[in-house]
XYZ file of C-alpha atoms in Angstrom:
684
model
C 10.270 30.533 -30.538
C 10.430 26.733 -30.970
C 8.019 25.109 -33.382
C 6.501 21.649 -33.365
C 8.953 20.715 -36.102
C 11.959 21.814 -34.029
C 10.686 19.959 -30.939
C 10.418 16.813 -33.049
C 14.167 17.091 -33.701
C 15.199 16.955 -30.029
C 16.319 13.756 -28.299
C 16.907 13.668 -24.543
C 18.848 10.485 -23.907
C 21.071 8.890 -21.297
C 23.710 6.170 -21.387
C 23.653 3.629 -18.569
C 25.136 0.224 -17.788
C 27.207 -1.803 -15.370
C 30.589 -0.341 -14.460
C 33.273 -0.724 -17.175
C 30.807 -1.618 -19.936
C 31.978 1.373 -21.994
C 29.398 4.134 -21.434
C 31.847 7.012 -21.271
C 33.924 5.667 -24.177
C 30.761 5.374 -26.284
C 29.723 8.920 -25.342
C 33.185 10.205 -26.265
C 32.858 8.665 -29.753
C 29.378 10.109 -30.186
C 30.730 13.579 -29.399
C 33.607 13.107 -31.856
C 31.512 11.912 -34.802
C 28.933 14.673 -34.262
C 31.710 17.266 -34.268
C 31.205 18.317 -30.633
C 34.843 17.505 -29.828
C 37.762 17.341 -32.244
C 39.794 14.743 -30.389
C 38.627 11.571 -28.690
C 39.680 11.335 -25.052
C 40.192 7.975 -23.367
C 38.946 6.849 -19.954
C 42.175 4.941 -19.266
C 44.246 8.020 -20.093
C 42.160 10.206 -17.782
C 41.200 12.701 -20.493
C 37.631 11.669 -21.381
C 35.401 14.706 -21.844
C 32.597 13.490 -19.580
C 34.856 12.222 -16.767
C 36.208 15.620 -15.745
C 36.460 15.238 -11.968
C 39.970 14.417 -10.659
C 38.538 11.383 -8.859
C 37.079 10.102 -12.157
C 40.313 10.639 -14.048
C 42.362 8.750 -11.460
C 39.998 5.801 -11.040
C 38.861 5.496 -14.644
C 35.196 5.394 -13.625
C 32.247 7.767 -13.837
C 31.193 9.146 -10.455
C 28.739 11.895 -11.282
C 26.352 12.210 -14.221
C 27.463 14.762 -16.805
C 25.348 16.528 -19.427
C 26.236 17.650 -22.931
C 24.611 18.445 -26.274
C 25.524 17.532 -29.844
C 24.006 17.656 -33.348
C 23.419 14.750 -35.737
C 21.447 14.724 -38.988
C 19.869 18.104 -38.196
C 18.748 16.838 -34.777
C 19.771 18.028 -31.319
C 20.787 15.254 -28.923
C 20.979 16.127 -25.223
C 23.069 13.425 -23.521
C 23.515 12.488 -19.875
C 26.352 10.041 -19.167
C 25.653 8.193 -15.900
C 27.839 6.191 -13.470
C 27.823 2.391 -13.486
C 28.967 1.783 -9.910
C 26.174 0.849 -7.498
C 27.394 3.434 -4.949
C 26.262 6.179 -7.327
C 22.862 4.768 -8.283
C 21.211 8.084 -7.328
C 22.920 9.710 -10.318
C 21.195 7.180 -12.583
C 17.850 7.582 -10.806
C 17.637 11.333 -11.155
C 18.875 11.263 -14.750
C 16.219 8.714 -15.741
C 13.569 10.920 -14.134
C 14.064 13.600 -16.814
C 15.092 11.572 -19.882
C 12.901 10.533 -22.811
C 15.108 7.664 -23.996
C 17.964 5.466 -22.825
C 20.934 3.678 -24.405
C 21.764 0.532 -22.445
C 25.409 -0.380 -22.979
C 26.026 -4.127 -22.581
C 29.476 -5.690 -22.407
C 29.738 -8.556 -24.918
C 32.175 -10.293 -22.552
C 30.424 -9.784 -19.201
C 26.863 -10.062 -20.530
C 24.095 -9.085 -18.125
C 25.786 -7.892 -14.933
C 24.214 -6.847 -11.598
C 24.031 -3.115 -12.273
C 22.693 -3.808 -15.802
C 19.641 -5.417 -14.211
C 19.277 -2.564 -11.719
C 19.327 0.085 -14.445
C 16.883 -1.895 -16.569
C 14.460 -2.036 -13.619
C 14.907 1.683 -13.012
C 14.090 2.376 -16.672
C 11.014 0.153 -16.377
C 9.832 2.211 -13.389
C 9.854 5.379 -15.493
C 8.609 3.622 -18.689
C 11.611 4.884 -20.648
C 12.011 3.644 -24.230
C 15.472 2.235 -24.804
C 17.980 0.939 -27.318
C 20.732 -1.561 -26.514
C 24.320 -1.286 -27.728
C 26.346 -4.491 -27.241
C 29.876 -3.187 -26.847
C 33.397 -4.662 -26.713
C 32.886 -7.218 -29.514
C 36.622 -6.960 -30.201
C 37.536 -8.303 -26.739
C 38.606 -11.885 -25.938
C 35.529 -13.836 -24.811
C 33.014 -11.582 -26.598
C 29.770 -13.378 -27.446
C 26.974 -11.299 -28.982
C 24.483 -14.155 -29.184
C 24.948 -15.224 -25.557
C 24.534 -11.605 -24.435
C 21.298 -11.404 -26.424
C 20.066 -14.620 -24.789
C 20.989 -13.342 -21.300
C 19.056 -10.114 -21.865
C 15.913 -11.973 -22.865
C 16.232 -14.269 -19.869
C 17.258 -11.746 -17.184
C 15.289 -8.706 -18.320
C 12.180 -10.597 -19.379
C 12.071 -8.141 -22.264
C 11.484 -8.297 -25.989
C 14.988 -7.395 -27.174
C 15.358 -7.752 -30.921
C 18.567 -7.416 -32.921
C 18.639 -4.986 -35.831
C 22.343 -5.691 -36.318
C 24.550 -8.741 -35.878
C 28.370 -8.729 -35.787
C 30.713 -9.911 -38.491
C 33.146 -12.056 -36.534
C 34.165 -11.570 -32.898
C 37.214 -10.934 -30.750
C 40.245 -10.204 -32.970
C 38.174 -11.206 -36.027
C 35.475 -8.578 -35.425
C 35.204 -6.813 -38.764
C 31.946 -4.870 -38.826
C 28.194 -5.358 -38.513
C 25.323 -6.580 -40.666
C 22.369 -4.202 -40.921
C 19.272 -6.435 -40.822
C 17.041 -3.684 -42.251
C 19.072 -2.898 -45.370
C 20.569 -6.423 -45.403
C 24.029 -5.035 -46.028
C 27.359 -5.305 -44.261
C 28.911 -2.171 -42.734
C 32.687 -2.054 -42.483
C 34.857 0.778 -41.133
C 37.779 1.775 -43.281
C 40.120 3.760 -41.020
C 41.446 3.655 -37.458
C 39.388 6.681 -36.404
C 36.199 5.035 -37.661
C 35.177 8.090 -39.669
C 34.974 6.330 -43.029
C 32.725 3.325 -43.491
C 31.010 1.638 -46.401
C 28.104 -0.693 -47.120
C 28.798 -3.935 -48.980
C 27.397 -7.396 -49.584
C 26.837 -9.688 -46.606
C 29.543 -12.378 -46.383
C 28.211 -15.611 -47.861
C 28.871 -17.623 -44.689
C 26.665 -15.228 -42.661
C 23.831 -14.871 -45.155
C 21.611 -17.615 -43.672
C 22.165 -16.362 -40.120
C 21.302 -12.804 -41.141
C 18.095 -13.972 -42.850
C 17.034 -15.854 -39.704
C 17.602 -12.791 -37.529
C 15.754 -10.589 -40.027
C 12.796 -12.969 -40.053
C 12.626 -12.859 -36.246
C 12.758 -9.058 -36.420
C 9.907 -8.867 -38.931
C 7.763 -11.388 -37.010
C 8.219 -9.369 -33.811
C 7.255 -6.129 -35.542
C 4.308 -7.739 -37.360
C 2.751 -8.772 -34.042
C 1.823 -5.124 -33.404
C 1.926 -3.533 -36.842
C -1.022 -4.337 -39.198
C 0.866 -3.208 -42.327
C 3.805 -5.516 -41.657
C 1.501 -8.311 -40.524
C -0.405 -8.197 -43.834
C 2.810 -8.186 -45.870
C 4.293 -11.010 -43.804
C 1.235 -13.203 -44.321
C 1.216 -12.484 -48.057
C 4.951 -13.151 -48.342
C 5.846 -9.575 -49.312
C 8.959 -7.802 -48.101
C 8.274 -4.510 -46.290
C 10.143 -1.381 -47.299
C 12.948 0.035 -45.186
C 10.714 3.016 -44.324
C 7.964 0.720 -43.060
C 10.429 -1.211 -40.887
C 11.876 1.998 -39.451
C 8.377 3.278 -38.676
C 7.356 0.026 -37.000
C 10.576 -0.030 -34.957
C 9.989 3.542 -33.825
C 6.404 2.817 -32.806
C 7.421 -0.326 -30.931
C 10.316 1.414 -29.171
C 8.332 4.479 -28.101
C 5.514 2.246 -26.833
C 7.985 0.187 -24.806
C 7.009 -2.964 -26.699
C 10.586 -3.793 -27.689
C 14.193 -2.700 -27.417
C 16.273 -2.724 -30.609
C 19.810 -4.117 -30.250
C 22.858 -2.753 -32.079
C 26.487 -3.757 -31.672
C 30.052 -2.600 -32.083
C 33.336 -1.830 -30.341
C 33.472 1.770 -29.095
C 37.170 1.688 -28.142
C 38.026 0.600 -31.711
C 35.658 3.262 -33.138
C 33.238 0.755 -34.650
C 29.448 0.967 -34.646
C 28.836 4.493 -33.347
C 27.391 6.207 -36.447
C 24.616 3.591 -36.875
C 23.866 4.017 -33.158
C 23.452 7.776 -33.674
C 21.143 7.058 -36.630
C 19.084 4.723 -34.431
C 18.768 7.394 -31.720
C 17.276 9.778 -34.265
C 15.044 7.168 -35.908
C 13.648 5.245 -32.960
C 13.874 7.133 -29.665
C 11.134 9.635 -28.804
C 11.218 13.408 -29.044
C 9.527 15.555 -26.376
C 6.418 15.532 -28.575
C 6.191 11.726 -28.341
C 6.033 11.848 -24.550
C 2.604 12.420 -23.048
C 2.229 15.573 -20.964
C 3.713 15.550 -17.489
C 1.304 15.282 -14.582
C 1.451 17.674 -11.649
C -0.697 19.158 -8.925
C -1.524 22.675 -7.841
C 0.560 23.381 -4.713
C -2.372 25.033 -2.933
C -5.444 22.895 -3.595
C -3.941 19.688 -5.004
C -5.921 19.773 -8.252
C -4.302 17.709 -11.020
C -2.954 19.408 -14.140
C -1.235 18.122 -17.275
C 1.499 20.230 -18.849
C 2.226 19.543 -22.511
C 5.527 20.130 -24.376
C 4.223 23.363 -25.856
C 6.127 26.691 -25.745
C 2.768 28.483 -25.345
C 1.922 26.580 -22.148
C 2.894 28.055 -18.754
C 6.507 27.380 -17.826
C 7.149 24.156 -15.900
C 10.464 22.392 -15.212
C 11.936 19.812 -12.848
C 15.235 20.466 -11.100
C 17.067 17.131 -11.077
C 20.630 17.943 -10.010
C 22.496 20.552 -7.990
C 26.240 21.050 -8.364
C 28.661 23.457 -6.700
C 30.841 25.258 -9.243
C 33.974 27.093 -8.040
C 33.489 29.855 -10.628
C 29.742 30.561 -10.766
C 28.430 29.144 -7.482
C 25.518 26.718 -7.363
C 24.443 25.216 -10.679
C 20.866 23.937 -10.801
C 20.261 21.459 -13.641
C 16.665 21.313 -14.870
C 14.539 19.785 -17.628
C 11.901 22.015 -19.226
C 8.584 20.245 -19.791
C 6.403 23.163 -20.889
C 6.528 26.848 -21.704
C 9.439 29.179 -22.290
C 11.532 31.143 -19.804
C 14.269 33.721 -20.360
C 17.249 34.658 -18.250
C 16.295 37.393 -15.803
C 12.671 36.180 -15.532
C 11.084 35.729 -12.121
C 9.956 32.164 -11.458
C 8.399 30.228 -8.596
C 9.974 27.287 -6.820
C 6.678 25.486 -6.175
C 8.308 23.071 -3.731
C 9.589 25.754 -1.370
C 7.105 28.507 -2.295
C 10.017 30.875 -2.944
C 10.023 33.361 -5.827
C 13.395 33.818 -7.472
C 15.026 35.479 -10.446
C 16.811 33.336 -13.002
C 20.374 34.546 -13.354
C 22.386 33.009 -16.144
C 21.091 30.101 -18.205
C 23.791 27.657 -19.275
C 23.995 24.782 -21.711
C 26.510 22.392 -20.181
C 29.209 20.385 -21.908
C 30.469 18.298 -18.970
C 32.130 21.013 -16.819
C 32.224 23.644 -19.574
C 29.479 26.241 -19.913
C 27.757 28.024 -22.783
C 25.396 30.953 -22.072
C 21.916 30.850 -23.622
C 19.118 33.419 -23.488
C 16.090 31.198 -22.973
C 14.908 27.711 -22.098
C 12.298 25.901 -24.177
C 10.372 22.595 -23.935
C 12.763 19.650 -24.103
C 15.811 21.659 -23.029
C 18.175 20.349 -20.356
C 20.028 23.361 -18.980
C 21.601 24.698 -15.807
C 20.643 27.901 -13.999
C 22.758 30.155 -11.800
C 21.301 31.963 -8.813
C 18.624 29.583 -7.503
C 19.696 29.656 -3.867
C 18.020 27.108 -1.623
C 16.894 24.943 -4.558
C 17.415 21.195 -4.176
C 17.058 18.046 -6.255
C 13.406 17.304 -7.058
C 12.131 20.884 -6.835
C 9.600 22.154 -9.389
C 10.274 25.455 -11.152
C 7.256 27.129 -12.734
C 5.471 30.282 -13.838
C 4.667 32.585 -10.913
C 1.052 32.983 -12.075
C 0.505 29.318 -12.949
C 1.960 27.262 -10.104
C 2.331 23.500 -10.437
C 4.277 20.874 -8.518
C 5.607 17.764 -10.238
C 6.286 14.454 -8.493
C 9.553 14.532 -6.565
C 12.455 12.163 -7.171
C 12.757 9.160 -4.845
C 16.165 8.912 -3.168
C 17.843 5.700 -1.961
C 18.605 5.547 1.752
C 22.264 5.453 2.925
C 23.467 2.005 4.038
C 26.924 2.724 5.449
C 28.250 5.415 7.786
C 31.452 6.583 9.458
C 32.486 9.178 11.998
C 34.276 12.295 10.783
C 36.013 15.137 12.555
C 38.158 18.078 11.549
C 41.884 17.655 12.133
C 42.231 21.171 13.517
C 40.163 24.056 14.852
C 40.768 25.920 11.618
C 39.124 23.087 9.654
C 35.968 22.859 11.809
C 33.937 25.665 10.234
C 35.081 24.729 6.735
C 34.057 21.101 7.381
C 30.537 22.120 8.398
C 30.132 24.348 5.323
C 31.570 21.734 2.959
C 29.344 18.934 4.281
C 26.316 21.206 3.915
C 27.151 21.813 0.236
C 27.731 18.097 -0.405
C 24.382 17.068 1.126
C 22.603 19.552 -1.151
C 24.422 18.134 -4.177
C 23.896 14.488 -3.244
C 20.618 13.502 -1.502
C 21.953 9.941 -0.975
C 24.647 11.426 1.287
C 23.567 12.330 4.823
C 25.183 14.100 7.763
C 24.040 13.776 11.365
C 25.311 14.085 14.923
C 25.339 11.141 17.318
C 23.427 12.439 20.383
C 25.386 10.183 22.756
C 28.952 10.716 21.535
C 28.421 14.129 19.861
C 30.359 12.748 16.891
C 29.565 13.936 13.390
C 28.415 11.008 11.238
C 28.459 10.861 7.447
C 26.422 8.187 5.648
C 26.348 7.047 2.038
C 25.711 4.214 -0.389
C 29.005 2.345 0.021
C 32.700 2.501 0.830
C 33.643 4.075 -2.507
C 30.917 6.705 -2.129
C 32.297 7.856 1.242
C 35.885 7.584 0.009
C 35.045 10.014 -2.804
C 33.324 12.378 -0.364
C 36.391 12.523 1.895
C 38.652 13.013 -1.128
C 36.488 15.906 -2.341
C 36.582 17.516 1.098
C 40.351 17.704 0.884
C 40.716 18.699 -2.782
C 37.735 20.963 -3.434
C 37.112 22.457 -0.010
C 40.625 22.366 1.482
C 39.361 20.551 4.575
C 41.533 18.043 6.409
C 39.472 15.472 8.302
C 39.888 12.253 10.240
C 37.409 9.446 9.589
C 36.540 6.402 11.651
C 35.846 2.845 10.608
C 32.633 2.578 8.527
C 29.575 1.600 10.507
C 26.525 -0.173 9.105
C 23.172 1.621 9.158
C 21.180 -0.904 11.195
C 17.455 -0.694 11.821
C 15.096 -2.264 14.349
C 11.626 -3.785 14.240
C 9.408 -6.182 16.220
C 8.460 -9.791 15.609
C 5.583 -10.070 18.097
C 2.499 -8.186 19.259
C 2.266 -6.376 22.574
C 0.319 -3.708 24.444
C 1.882 -0.725 26.192
C 0.611 2.047 28.413
C 1.969 5.528 28.900
C 0.831 8.123 31.399
C 2.241 11.622 31.732
C 0.993 13.711 34.662
C 2.532 16.935 35.951
C 1.101 19.302 38.573
C 2.913 22.593 39.014
C 0.444 24.575 41.069
C -1.275 26.114 38.071
C -2.456 24.411 34.869
C -0.873 20.956 34.787
C -0.155 18.397 32.058
C -2.140 15.198 31.573
C -1.902 12.540 28.871
C -2.779 8.849 28.998
C -2.376 6.445 26.055
C -2.810 2.688 25.643
C -1.713 1.177 22.333
C -0.599 -2.030 20.622
C 2.528 -2.582 18.569
C 2.904 -5.373 16.002
C 4.943 -6.136 12.860
C 3.999 -4.299 9.679
C 4.663 -5.193 6.075
C 8.223 -4.889 4.804
C 8.864 -1.347 3.630
C 5.707 0.065 5.226
C 7.485 2.228 7.822
C 4.796 3.220 10.339
C 1.143 2.341 9.874
C -0.795 4.223 12.576
C -4.425 3.479 13.386
C -6.860 4.868 15.928
C -9.598 2.698 17.398
C -10.586 5.179 20.080
C -14.255 4.933 20.995
C -16.550 7.090 23.100
C -14.011 9.897 23.006
C -11.750 8.552 25.743
C -9.056 10.544 23.942
C -10.458 13.603 22.149
C -9.997 13.569 18.378
C -7.845 16.712 18.410
C -5.141 14.853 20.378
C -4.865 11.789 18.095
C -2.369 13.552 15.799
C -0.195 14.290 18.855
C -0.301 10.588 19.773
C 0.873 9.681 16.245
C 3.643 12.284 16.445
C 4.775 10.792 19.753
C 4.936 7.319 18.237
C 7.006 8.638 15.313
C 9.425 10.313 17.706
C 9.787 7.111 19.726
C 10.553 5.162 16.536
C 13.603 7.348 15.871
C 15.617 5.234 18.327
C 14.814 1.624 19.277
C 15.819 0.032 22.565
C 18.308 -2.527 21.167
C 20.957 -0.186 19.815
C 19.243 3.150 19.386
C 18.662 2.518 15.664
C 15.559 3.714 13.753
C 12.509 1.462 14.099
C 10.773 0.452 10.849
C 7.813 -1.567 9.598
C 5.562 -1.163 12.625
C 1.783 -1.168 12.956
C 0.708 0.881 15.988
C -2.914 1.078 17.108
C -4.124 3.363 19.893
C -7.330 1.972 21.427
C -7.646 3.376 24.944
C -6.560 6.114 27.299
C -8.069 8.997 29.212
C -7.999 12.761 29.377
C -8.412 15.676 31.738
C -10.775 18.516 30.885
C -8.251 21.190 31.873
C -4.751 19.685 31.915
C -4.701 17.604 28.689
C -2.498 19.012 25.911
C -0.721 18.020 22.712
C 2.663 17.823 24.425
C 1.291 15.650 27.239
C -0.197 13.147 24.790
C 2.954 13.162 22.690
C 5.047 12.240 25.740
C 2.482 9.654 26.881
C 2.520 8.074 23.397
C 6.334 7.837 23.511
C 6.148 6.092 26.886
C 3.393 3.736 25.692
C 5.292 2.843 22.527
C 8.492 2.114 24.458
C 6.571 -0.053 26.896
C 4.938 -2.050 24.080
C 8.068 -2.182 21.912
C 10.230 -3.702 24.649
C 7.699 -6.539 25.086
C 7.089 -7.186 21.353
C 10.285 -9.182 20.730
C 12.351 -6.445 19.045
C 15.100 -7.504 16.657
C 18.017 -5.771 15.000
C 17.877 -5.542 11.202
C 20.982 -5.299 9.047
C 21.322 -4.412 5.354
C 21.852 -7.432 3.092
C 23.704 -7.079 -0.193
C 23.161 -9.103 -3.363
C 26.689 -10.107 -4.344
C 27.802 -11.604 -7.654
C 31.374 -12.889 -7.921
C 32.899 -13.993 -11.236
C 35.960 -16.139 -10.546
C 38.174 -18.557 -12.488
C 37.329 -22.226 -11.851
C 40.630 -22.710 -9.992
C 39.549 -20.420 -7.173
C 35.885 -21.403 -6.874
C 36.353 -23.308 -3.588
C 38.383 -20.564 -1.906
C 35.917 -17.848 -2.926
C 32.893 -19.865 -1.764
C 34.566 -20.673 1.578
C 35.424 -17.015 2.119
C 31.799 -16.019 1.433
C 30.579 -18.660 3.876
C 32.875 -17.202 6.547
C 31.120 -13.902 5.887
C 27.717 -15.504 6.718
C 26.727 -15.541 3.045
C 23.625 -17.278 1.776
C 24.880 -18.673 -1.547
C 21.862 -19.243 -3.773
C 23.412 -19.720 -7.192
C 26.555 -20.912 -8.914
C 26.952 -21.534 -12.596
C 29.497 -21.436 -15.372
C 30.069 -18.055 -16.972
C 32.279 -17.468 -20.005
C 35.325 -19.636 -20.650
C 36.736 -21.262 -17.528
C 34.981 -18.960 -15.075
C 32.195 -19.449 -12.549
C 29.590 -16.989 -11.279
C 28.612 -17.175 -7.604
C 25.512 -15.359 -6.417
C 24.950 -14.788 -2.724
C 23.207 -12.629 -0.138
C 25.717 -11.287 2.379
C 25.400 -8.923 5.376
C 26.903 -5.563 4.467
C 28.908 -5.555 7.714
C 30.783 -8.623 6.459
C 31.695 -7.070 3.091
C 34.060 -4.351 4.285
C 37.461 -4.858 2.685
C 36.122 -7.608 0.419
C 37.748 -6.242 -2.720
C 41.218 -6.589 -1.167
C 40.419 -10.060 0.161
C 39.114 -11.220 -3.229
C 42.207 -9.923 -5.018
C 44.442 -11.808 -2.593
C 42.447 -15.034 -2.946
C 42.414 -15.038 -6.743
C 45.636 -13.205 -7.655
C 43.508 -10.337 -8.894
C 41.643 -12.458 -11.460
C 38.140 -12.376 -9.926
C 35.659 -9.512 -10.028
C 32.548 -8.807 -8.036
C 29.593 -6.470 -7.859
C 27.054 -5.860 -5.138
C 23.891 -3.883 -4.627
C 21.398 -3.381 -1.771
C 18.920 -6.239 -1.544
C 16.949 -6.086 1.712
C 17.080 -5.884 5.496
C 16.857 -8.954 7.709
C 17.279 -9.838 11.379
C 20.879 -10.246 12.458
C 22.054 -13.573 13.836
C 22.718 -11.945 17.202
C 19.479 -9.956 17.441
C 18.093 -9.486 20.910
C 14.790 -11.333 21.061
C 13.473 -10.336 24.427
């Protein structure tokens, strides 16, 4: 049975950053120095422990989050390595939902990049304490101080260095610890041996300035350090560590460390910082949930004596054991073979095997305790966001929010033999990945797959062929458009049927007008004197929702609408729910067509980093793609950064175009920004 002392020695952390900042390389070094692996794999060689999928090995990027566990200084560290590509942002979202702490990996060359900002905002949403590791200080163009400045400017956060580098680029020789005021230098190629020494004389003044800033920042919230600072006393190392931990756990600051993971420099101090400053399950306040029957609020604490409660945050199909359900235990203890309740579905199930995962390798365990991140076998029908709990003490935690797909394409099996396998495979993939959707076009009867970007769908199709042995043809990607209105109008719908017996009668008059961005449908009833009986108002709302599934411009979903029913009539005998639902659909269509409907298209925030020589060509190409360029400034060296908002439909094939324009020297990133009316919208 776990004790409070053992819970205090658990750290649930994730690593996140922009693509190619070095997350997986850093994780690989952490596993090596903690003894979890005996050989360091390399991303570029395709043998990194956490990038185990064939698609990850070939592309040298992380596609799916992977979990593992290691030991350091008598502490257990549960690690989730997350993707950096925007197409796989769901993997970051659901990992952050169950983590207690986060390591932000920043590239010392690229600085703050688009996905860095996205991840930082995601961490803010969940109030996750974090550390920052500035990586790649050995690379040409590395600038620790500029990266620090960018973080303060772009994140609006109190990031404070507890280390500064000794040299940079090819001269990078170690780090200065601002708490012990000593230099740390690594002695061998593997980075196993390192020693503390005196700070180089030429860096002494700089180190003292950084240390003073560190102490001033800590003293602002720590009375002990404030008193010593005022009196001119130097605090002890223990007092600084304690103040840093308090500030980190409270979200007041983020401590910054540095190194070069590929050259095996800076990882051991990072592991020390994880233990010293990031929270244990005991530091996190109890998780809030509600009773699934009456909605009463309960708080579950990280106590093994509390009733069992866990959140399922990831589902993965395993060719050897079937469906793996990854979950984080927040309270109580559960053993393999126990019966539990899925409070989301109301289904009682028996836990089969309990597994501690090491990427795609499995280790059987007998029980799950507070703070554990494990996988279960045998939870059929369970999906991401479900709550698992004690049968006699049901509770339902808040579900995970999923991003909506922004790009789609048609797919069909190449042969009759592939048809059934395609249906089964797509069903499994939608369970694994809630940001991936499958539907059927009612007009063409084509099967449509939708995802977060071209790479996302490319990976899906590749997995269909490799994992599920399904050969499929895919069509050109289509953009997931939406529709809305820009004006206000009134519509009337009347549905009357007489069949000789009891007939059908429904009559609805309503208004349609623009709603706030992101509001979906806001439905109001201003019915007076009972012209439509109260029991039929819900049917009217249901009819409006059904009508919004397909707008009149292109049959796309209608969003951000305010609909108000204010008049109508009823028949004592013939009125029914179905009649009012149909009448509401007719009324909505009538009003919608007159309310100046427009087509909305997804807009991407695009950031292009290009050498100065190609700035004009890149900007002209973006303008041809109907880009709204809102920023351009010098980056590092002789490069320029262009920031623009571009319709997603105009970005297909952009990576190839950019390579051709710049001889492969420019890079870009993009992420969903908003929806806006297309230039050729039908204002009627």
